[in-house]
Amino acid sequence: MSPRAVDLVIVGASFAGLICARTAALRGLKTVVIEAKEEPGARIHTTGILVKEAADEVDTPPQFSRAIHGVRLYSPSLRHIDLSSRDYYFLTTDTAGLIRWFADEARRAGADIICGQKVEQATRVEGGVSLPQFNLETRYLVGADGTRSTVAKLFNLGRNERFLTGLEIEYHDLPKADPDLLHCFLDTKLAHGYLAWVAPAPGFFQVGLATNDRVKPDLKAFLAHTENVFGYSAATVKERRSGLIPCGGPVSPFAAPNVLLIGDAAGHVSPLTGGGIRLAFRYGRRAGQLIADHLTRHGPPPGQVLSKEMPGFGKKLLLRKVMDIGPPNWLYDMIIGTAPMSWFARQVYFHRRSETPVKPASEPEP
Ligand SMILES: Cc1cc2nc3c(=O)[nH]c(=O)nc-3n(C[C@H](O)[C@H](O)[C@H](O)COP(=O)(O)OP(=O)(O)OC[C@H]3O[C@@H](n4cnc5c(N)ncnc54)[C@H](O)[C@@H]3O)c2cc1C
């Protein structure tokens, strides 16, 4: 049987791949998405918090999210400050539900989604790429296949080399947690190179931490440390997950003729915050537009355009180095609640939008 000919194959049905698929299909491309898992949204590996810029980038239905306007930032001894902003928010999400919704949107736009089989082979043929496992030939191939991209490997593109490792537990309820705040914990011993968090999501709570490669993440130790504040031992576990977060900046090269990487596969993740969904939305959608222009209207090669639009992450890569060294815990305890620390935290969390005065650091609750 001769192979099915399509315009675009996207490997990976998550944030980047599904937005790209929806955009490309709406612009008239015959689009196929291939997902290794049994369905989009299965066994997700992310906390799934959308920063406001992500929510501005792509419209999503309100039932999958919850707006959080404030952050409670804790030092290692659990002293804390509250930061808030009237005009800025985070959306915590029912991530699995949201991804399923994106998949429905991509299908409605005309994309075909094949689930349950991993792409393992792809070779160049005249005019595009062949995927013999699926009897498909495509004019263009996109790797939206995450941190350890198979597409990057098959086409000799750049690969992520530096990672944070995240662990997370979802609880049905945590009655002791303030549900209007995102709780973040600075602690170089427990979360070396990153943070720990307690996030109120729509209908459940997420508790997690991430560390760099110097320290193995130990979520049990964090739960023991904050048990008195949140009372996990009386709560029921809903799910557990783990995952790698690329933190070395964009990979290079991220494109070759007729092949492009987006999302985590391209290293489109803030090296400082580990947030990748906003960039998956932005460059996923942009890739869909550029590939459609390229294939239907003689537009320039998408990789060429994207290389001029992509962030450099210069400052954030520098701050990643500071976080990797890990400021000592006594220093966090000393500076929590000081004006420079609060200023810095506002830059990171609200991107300078906070006008609300910061409350002074308070002692841990008994
Ligand atoms: C613990 C943790 C917490 C995080 N929290 C946040 C957060 O709160 N906010 C935020 O912005 N970012 C967060 N991130 C980062 C964020 O999850 C990613 O940046 C985002 O998921 C990237 O989306 P993506 O579509 O590029 O890739 P992914 O979401 O990784 O999806 C890749 C998809 O490709 C599929 N796939 C892989 N290989 C193949 C193959 N060979 N064939 C077919 N399919 C394949 C996978 O099954 C998967 O569905 C977190 C990451 C982790 C690990």
Coordinates of C-alpha atoms and ligand atoms in Angstrom, one line a residue:
M1 CA 0.0 0.0 0.0
S2 CA 1.5 3.4 -0.9
P3 CA 2.0 5.7 2.0
R4 CA -0.6 8.3 3.1
A5 CA 0.7 11.7 2.0
V6 CA 0.1 14.6 4.5
D7 CA 1.5 18.1 4.9
L8 CA 2.5 18.0 8.5
V9 CA 3.3 15.3 11.1
I10 CA 3.7 16.5 14.7
V11 CA 5.3 14.1 17.2
G12 CA 3.8 14.6 20.7
A13 CA 0.2 15.6 21.7
S14 CA 0.8 18.0 24.6
F15 CA 0.9 21.8 24.9
A16 CA 3.3 22.6 22.1
G17 CA 2.2 19.9 19.6
L18 CA -1.6 20.4 20.0
I19 CA -1.5 24.2 19.6
C20 CA 0.8 23.7 16.6
A21 CA -1.6 21.1 15.1
R22 CA -4.7 23.3 15.7
T23 CA -3.1 26.3 14.0
A24 CA -1.8 24.4 11.1
A25 CA -5.0 22.5 10.5
L26 CA -7.0 25.7 10.7
R27 CA -4.7 27.1 8.0
G28 CA -5.5 24.3 5.7
L29 CA -2.7 21.8 6.2
K30 CA -3.4 18.0 6.3
T31 CA -2.1 17.5 9.8
V32 CA -1.4 14.3 11.8
V33 CA -0.3 14.2 15.4
I34 CA 1.3 11.1 16.8
E35 CA 1.3 10.5 20.6
A36 CA 3.0 7.6 22.4
K37 CA 0.6 7.5 25.3
E38 CA -2.8 5.9 25.1
E39 CA -4.5 9.3 24.9
P40 CA -3.6 13.0 25.2
G41 CA -3.5 14.0 28.8
A42 CA -2.7 10.5 30.1
R43 CA 0.0 10.3 32.8
I44 CA 0.9 14.0 32.7
H45 CA 4.3 15.0 34.2
T46 CA 3.7 18.6 35.0
T47 CA 2.1 20.9 37.7
G48 CA 0.6 22.7 34.8
I49 CA 0.5 26.2 36.2
L50 CA 0.0 28.9 33.5
V51 CA 1.5 32.3 34.1
K52 CA -0.7 35.1 33.0
E53 CA 1.2 35.6 29.7
A54 CA 0.4 32.0 28.8
A55 CA -3.3 32.6 29.6
D56 CA -3.1 35.7 27.4
E57 CA -1.5 33.8 24.6
V58 CA -4.1 31.0 24.2
D59 CA -7.8 31.2 25.3
T60 CA -8.8 28.2 27.5
P61 CA -12.2 27.4 29.1
P62 CA -12.5 28.5 32.8
Q63 CA -13.6 25.1 34.1
F64 CA -10.0 23.8 33.8
S65 CA -8.3 26.4 35.8
R66 CA -8.3 28.5 39.0
A67 CA -6.8 32.0 39.2
I68 CA -4.3 32.6 42.0
H69 CA -3.3 36.2 42.7
G70 CA -0.9 35.8 45.6
V71 CA 2.3 34.0 46.5
R72 CA 3.4 33.0 50.0
L73 CA 7.2 32.7 49.9
Y74 CA 8.8 30.7 52.8
S75 CA 12.4 30.6 54.0
P76 CA 13.9 27.3 55.2
S77 CA 12.8 28.0 58.8
L78 CA 9.2 28.6 57.4
R79 CA 9.1 32.3 58.0
H80 CA 7.2 33.8 55.2
I81 CA 6.2 36.8 53.2
D82 CA 3.0 37.3 51.2
L83 CA 3.2 38.9 47.7
S84 CA 0.2 39.8 45.6
S85 CA -0.8 41.7 42.6
R86 CA -4.2 42.9 41.6
D87 CA -3.4 42.8 37.9
Y88 CA -1.4 39.6 37.7
Y89 CA -2.4 36.0 38.3
F90 CA -1.4 32.4 37.8
L91 CA -3.8 29.8 36.6
T92 CA -3.5 26.4 38.3
T93 CA -5.0 23.8 36.1
D94 CA -6.7 20.5 35.7
T95 CA -3.9 19.7 33.3
A96 CA -5.1 16.4 32.0
G97 CA -8.6 17.9 31.3
L98 CA -7.0 20.9 29.6
I99 CA -4.8 18.8 27.3
R100 CA -7.8 16.6 26.4
W101 CA -9.6 19.8 25.5
F102 CA -6.7 21.0 23.3
A103 CA -6.8 17.6 21.6
D104 CA -10.5 18.0 20.9
E105 CA -9.8 21.5 19.5
A106 CA -7.1 20.2 17.3
R107 CA -9.4 17.5 16.0
R108 CA -12.2 20.0 15.4
A109 CA -9.8 22.1 13.3
G110 CA -9.2 19.0 11.2
A111 CA -6.1 17.3 12.6
D112 CA -5.9 13.6 13.0
I113 CA -4.4 12.3 16.3
I114 CA -2.9 8.8 16.4
C115 CA -2.3 7.6 20.0
G116 CA -0.6 4.6 21.6
Q117 CA 2.5 4.2 19.4
K118 CA 5.9 5.8 19.8
V119 CA 7.7 7.3 16.8
E120 CA 11.0 5.4 16.5
Q121 CA 11.9 5.9 12.9
A122 CA 11.8 8.7 10.4
T123 CA 13.9 9.2 7.3
R124 CA 14.3 11.8 4.7
V125 CA 12.7 11.2 1.3
E126 CA 12.3 13.5 -1.7
G127 CA 10.1 16.4 -0.7
G128 CA 9.8 15.6 3.0
V129 CA 10.0 12.8 5.6
S130 CA 8.8 9.2 5.7
L131 CA 7.5 7.6 8.9
P132 CA 7.4 3.9 7.9
Q133 CA 5.9 2.6 11.2
F134 CA 2.7 4.6 10.3
N135 CA 2.9 4.3 6.5
L136 CA 3.0 8.1 6.3
E137 CA 4.9 10.6 4.2
T138 CA 4.9 14.2 5.2
R139 CA 6.2 17.5 3.7
Y140 CA 7.1 18.7 7.2
L141 CA 7.9 17.1 10.5
V142 CA 7.7 18.8 13.9
G143 CA 9.2 17.3 17.1
A144 CA 7.0 18.4 20.0
D145 CA 8.1 15.2 21.8
G146 CA 9.4 16.7 25.0
T147 CA 12.6 16.8 27.0
R148 CA 14.3 13.7 25.4
S149 CA 13.1 14.3 21.9
T150 CA 13.3 11.3 19.5
V151 CA 12.9 13.7 16.5
A152 CA 16.0 15.6 17.7
K153 CA 17.9 12.3 17.9
L154 CA 16.8 11.0 14.5
F155 CA 17.7 14.2 12.7
N156 CA 20.9 15.1 14.6
L157 CA 19.4 18.2 16.1
G158 CA 20.4 19.8 19.4
R159 CA 19.5 17.9 22.6
N160 CA 18.7 19.1 26.1
E161 CA 21.6 18.4 28.4
R162 CA 20.8 20.1 31.7
F163 CA 17.8 19.3 33.7
L164 CA 15.9 19.8 37.0
T165 CA 14.1 16.7 38.4
G166 CA 10.6 17.3 39.7
L167 CA 8.5 15.1 42.0
E168 CA 4.9 15.8 42.8
I169 CA 1.9 14.4 44.8
E170 CA -1.7 15.4 44.3
Y171 CA -3.9 15.4 47.3
H172 CA -7.7 15.5 47.1
D173 CA -7.8 18.2 49.8
L174 CA -5.5 20.0 52.2
P175 CA -7.9 21.8 54.6
K176 CA -5.0 23.6 56.4
A177 CA -3.6 25.2 53.2
D178 CA -4.7 28.7 52.3
P179 CA -6.4 28.0 48.9
D180 CA -5.9 31.5 47.6
L181 CA -2.1 31.4 47.6
L182 CA 0.6 29.6 45.7
H183 CA 3.0 28.5 48.5
C184 CA 6.6 28.4 47.5
F185 CA 9.6 27.3 49.6
L186 CA 13.2 28.3 49.3
D187 CA 15.4 25.6 50.7
T188 CA 18.7 24.7 49.3
K189 CA 18.9 21.4 51.4
L190 CA 15.5 20.1 50.3
A191 CA 15.1 21.7 46.8
H192 CA 18.7 22.4 45.7
G193 CA 18.6 24.6 42.6
Y194 CA 14.9 25.2 42.6
L195 CA 11.9 25.4 45.0
A196 CA 9.3 23.3 46.7
W197 CA 5.6 24.2 46.3
V198 CA 2.1 23.7 47.5
A199 CA -0.4 24.7 44.8
P200 CA -4.2 24.9 45.1
A201 CA -5.5 23.5 41.8
P202 CA -9.2 23.3 40.7
G203 CA -10.5 20.7 43.1
F204 CA -7.2 19.3 44.5
F205 CA -3.8 20.4 45.8
Q206 CA -0.4 19.7 44.2
V207 CA 2.7 19.4 46.5
G208 CA 6.1 19.0 44.9
L209 CA 9.7 20.0 44.6
A210 CA 12.5 20.0 42.0
T211 CA 16.3 19.8 42.4
N212 CA 19.2 20.1 40.1
D213 CA 21.6 17.1 39.4
R214 CA 23.6 17.8 42.6
V215 CA 20.9 16.5 44.9
K216 CA 18.3 13.7 44.6
P217 CA 14.8 15.1 45.2
D218 CA 13.4 13.9 48.5
L219 CA 9.7 14.8 48.7
K220 CA 9.2 12.7 51.9
A221 CA 11.7 15.0 53.7
F222 CA 9.8 18.1 52.5
L223 CA 6.4 16.6 53.6
A224 CA 7.9 15.9 57.0
H225 CA 9.3 19.5 57.2
T226 CA 6.0 21.1 56.4
E227 CA 3.6 18.6 58.0
N228 CA 2.5 20.9 60.8
V229 CA 1.6 23.7 58.3
F230 CA -0.4 21.6 55.8
G231 CA -1.4 18.3 57.5
Y232 CA -0.7 16.0 54.7
S233 CA -0.9 12.9 56.9
A234 CA -4.7 13.4 57.2
A235 CA -5.1 13.9 53.4
T236 CA -5.8 11.4 50.7
V237 CA -3.3 11.0 47.8
K238 CA -4.9 11.3 44.3
E239 CA -1.8 10.9 42.1
R240 CA 2.0 10.9 42.1
R241 CA 4.3 12.0 39.2
S242 CA 7.8 12.9 38.3
G243 CA 9.5 14.5 35.4
L244 CA 12.5 16.2 33.9
I245 CA 12.6 20.0 33.3
P246 CA 15.2 21.2 30.8
C247 CA 17.1 24.2 32.2
G248 CA 20.0 24.8 29.8
G249 CA 18.2 27.1 27.4
P250 CA 17.3 26.6 23.7
V251 CA 18.9 23.7 21.9
S252 CA 21.0 24.3 18.8
P253 CA 20.3 23.6 16.0
F254 CA 16.6 23.4 16.5
A255 CA 15.7 23.1 12.9
A256 CA 16.8 21.3 9.7
P257 CA 15.2 21.3 6.2
N258 CA 11.6 20.3 6.7
V259 CA 12.1 19.5 10.4
L260 CA 11.6 21.7 13.4
L261 CA 11.6 21.3 17.2
I262 CA 9.2 23.1 19.5
G263 CA 8.4 23.1 23.3
D264 CA 10.6 21.2 25.7
A265 CA 12.2 19.4 22.7
A266 CA 13.6 22.8 21.6
G267 CA 14.6 23.7 25.2
H268 CA 11.9 26.4 25.3
V269 CA 11.8 26.5 29.1
S270 CA 12.8 29.3 31.4
P271 CA 16.1 28.2 32.9
L272 CA 15.2 30.1 36.1
T273 CA 11.5 29.2 36.8
G274 CA 11.3 25.9 34.8
G275 CA 8.1 27.2 33.2
G276 CA 7.7 25.9 29.7
I277 CA 4.0 26.1 28.9
R278 CA 3.9 29.7 27.9
L279 CA 6.7 29.2 25.4
A280 CA 5.1 25.9 24.2
F281 CA 2.0 27.9 23.5
R282 CA 3.8 30.8 21.8
Y283 CA 6.2 28.9 19.6
G284 CA 3.8 26.0 19.0
R285 CA 1.3 28.4 17.5
R286 CA 3.9 30.4 15.7
A287 CA 5.4 27.2 14.2
G288 CA 1.9 26.2 12.9
Q289 CA 1.5 29.6 11.3
L290 CA 5.0 29.6 9.7
I291 CA 4.9 26.0 8.4
A292 CA 1.5 26.8 6.8
D293 CA 2.9 29.9 5.2
H294 CA 6.0 28.1 4.1
L295 CA 4.1 25.2 2.5
T296 CA 1.2 27.1 0.9
R297 CA 2.4 30.6 0.2
H298 CA 6.1 30.2 -0.4
G299 CA 6.9 31.8 3.0
P300 CA 10.5 31.6 4.4
P301 CA 11.8 28.5 6.2
P302 CA 10.1 28.5 9.6
G303 CA 13.4 27.8 11.5
Q304 CA 14.9 30.9 9.9
V305 CA 12.1 33.1 11.2
L306 CA 11.9 31.5 14.6
S307 CA 15.6 31.9 15.2
K308 CA 15.1 35.6 15.1
E309 CA 12.0 35.5 17.4
M310 CA 13.3 33.2 20.1
P311 CA 14.4 34.5 23.5
G312 CA 18.1 34.4 24.4
F313 CA 17.5 33.7 28.2
G314 CA 20.8 35.5 28.9
K315 CA 19.9 36.8 32.4
K316 CA 17.9 33.8 33.3
L317 CA 20.8 31.5 32.4
L318 CA 23.0 33.6 34.7
L319 CA 20.5 33.3 37.6
R320 CA 20.3 29.6 36.9
K321 CA 24.1 29.4 37.7
V322 CA 23.4 31.2 41.1
M323 CA 20.5 28.8 41.9
D324 CA 22.7 25.8 40.9
I325 CA 25.3 26.8 43.4
G326 CA 22.5 27.1 45.9
P327 CA 22.5 30.0 48.4
P328 CA 22.9 28.7 51.9
N329 CA 19.7 28.3 54.0
W330 CA 20.9 30.8 56.6
L331 CA 21.1 33.4 53.9
Y332 CA 17.5 32.8 52.8
D333 CA 16.4 33.0 56.5
M334 CA 18.3 36.2 56.8
I335 CA 17.0 38.0 53.7
I336 CA 13.4 36.9 53.7
G337 CA 11.2 39.9 54.1
T338 CA 14.0 42.4 53.3
A339 CA 13.2 45.1 50.7
P340 CA 15.8 43.8 48.1
M341 CA 14.5 40.2 48.5
S342 CA 10.9 41.3 48.1
W343 CA 11.8 43.4 45.1
F344 CA 13.5 40.4 43.5
A345 CA 10.7 38.0 44.3
R346 CA 8.2 40.4 42.7
Q347 CA 10.3 40.6 39.5
V348 CA 10.3 36.8 39.3
Y349 CA 6.7 36.1 40.2
F350 CA 4.8 39.1 38.8
H351 CA 7.3 40.5 36.3
R352 CA 7.3 43.9 38.0
R353 CA 3.5 44.2 38.1
S354 CA 3.0 44.0 41.9
E355 CA 1.9 47.3 43.4
T356 CA 0.7 45.8 46.6
P357 CA 3.0 46.5 49.5
V358 CA 4.7 43.3 50.8
K359 CA 3.6 42.2 54.3
P360 CA 6.5 41.8 56.7
A361 CA 8.0 38.3 57.2
S362 CA 6.0 36.4 59.9
E363 CA 6.9 33.5 62.1
P364 CA 5.9 29.9 61.2
E365 CA 2.5 28.9 62.4
P366 CA 2.5 26.5 65.3
Ligands
LIG1 C1 7.3 18.3 37.7 C2 7.1 19.3 36.6 C3 6.4 20.5 36.9 C4 6.2 21.5 35.9 N1 5.4 22.5 36.2 C5 5.3 23.5 35.3 C6 4.4 24.6 35.6 O1 3.7 24.6 36.6 N2 4.2 25.6 34.6 C7 4.9 25.5 33.4 O2 4.8 26.5 32.6 N3 5.8 24.5 33.2 C8 5.9 23.5 34.0 N4 6.7 22.4 33.7 C9 7.3 22.3 32.4 C10 6.2 22.0 31.4 O3 5.5 20.8 31.9 C11 6.7 21.7 30.0 O4 7.5 22.8 29.6 C12 5.6 21.4 29.0 O5 4.9 20.3 29.4 C13 6.2 21.3 27.6 O6 5.2 20.9 26.7 P1 5.6 20.1 25.4 O7 4.3 20.0 24.6 O8 6.8 20.7 24.8 O9 6.1 18.7 25.9 P2 5.5 17.6 26.9 O10 4.4 18.1 27.7 O11 6.6 16.9 27.5 O12 4.8 16.5 25.9 C14 5.6 15.7 25.0 C15 4.6 14.7 24.5 O13 5.3 13.9 23.5 C16 5.0 12.5 23.7 N5 6.1 11.8 23.1 C17 7.4 11.8 23.5 N6 8.2 11.0 22.7 C18 7.4 10.5 21.7 C19 7.6 9.7 20.6 N7 8.8 9.2 20.3 N8 6.5 9.4 19.8 C20 5.2 9.9 20.1 N9 5.0 10.7 21.2 C21 6.1 11.0 22.0 C22 4.9 12.4 25.2 O14 4.1 11.2 25.5 C23 4.2 13.7 25.5 O15 2.8 13.6 25.5 C24 6.9 21.4 34.7 C25 7.6 20.2 34.4 C26 7.8 19.2 35.3 C27 8.6 18.0 35.0

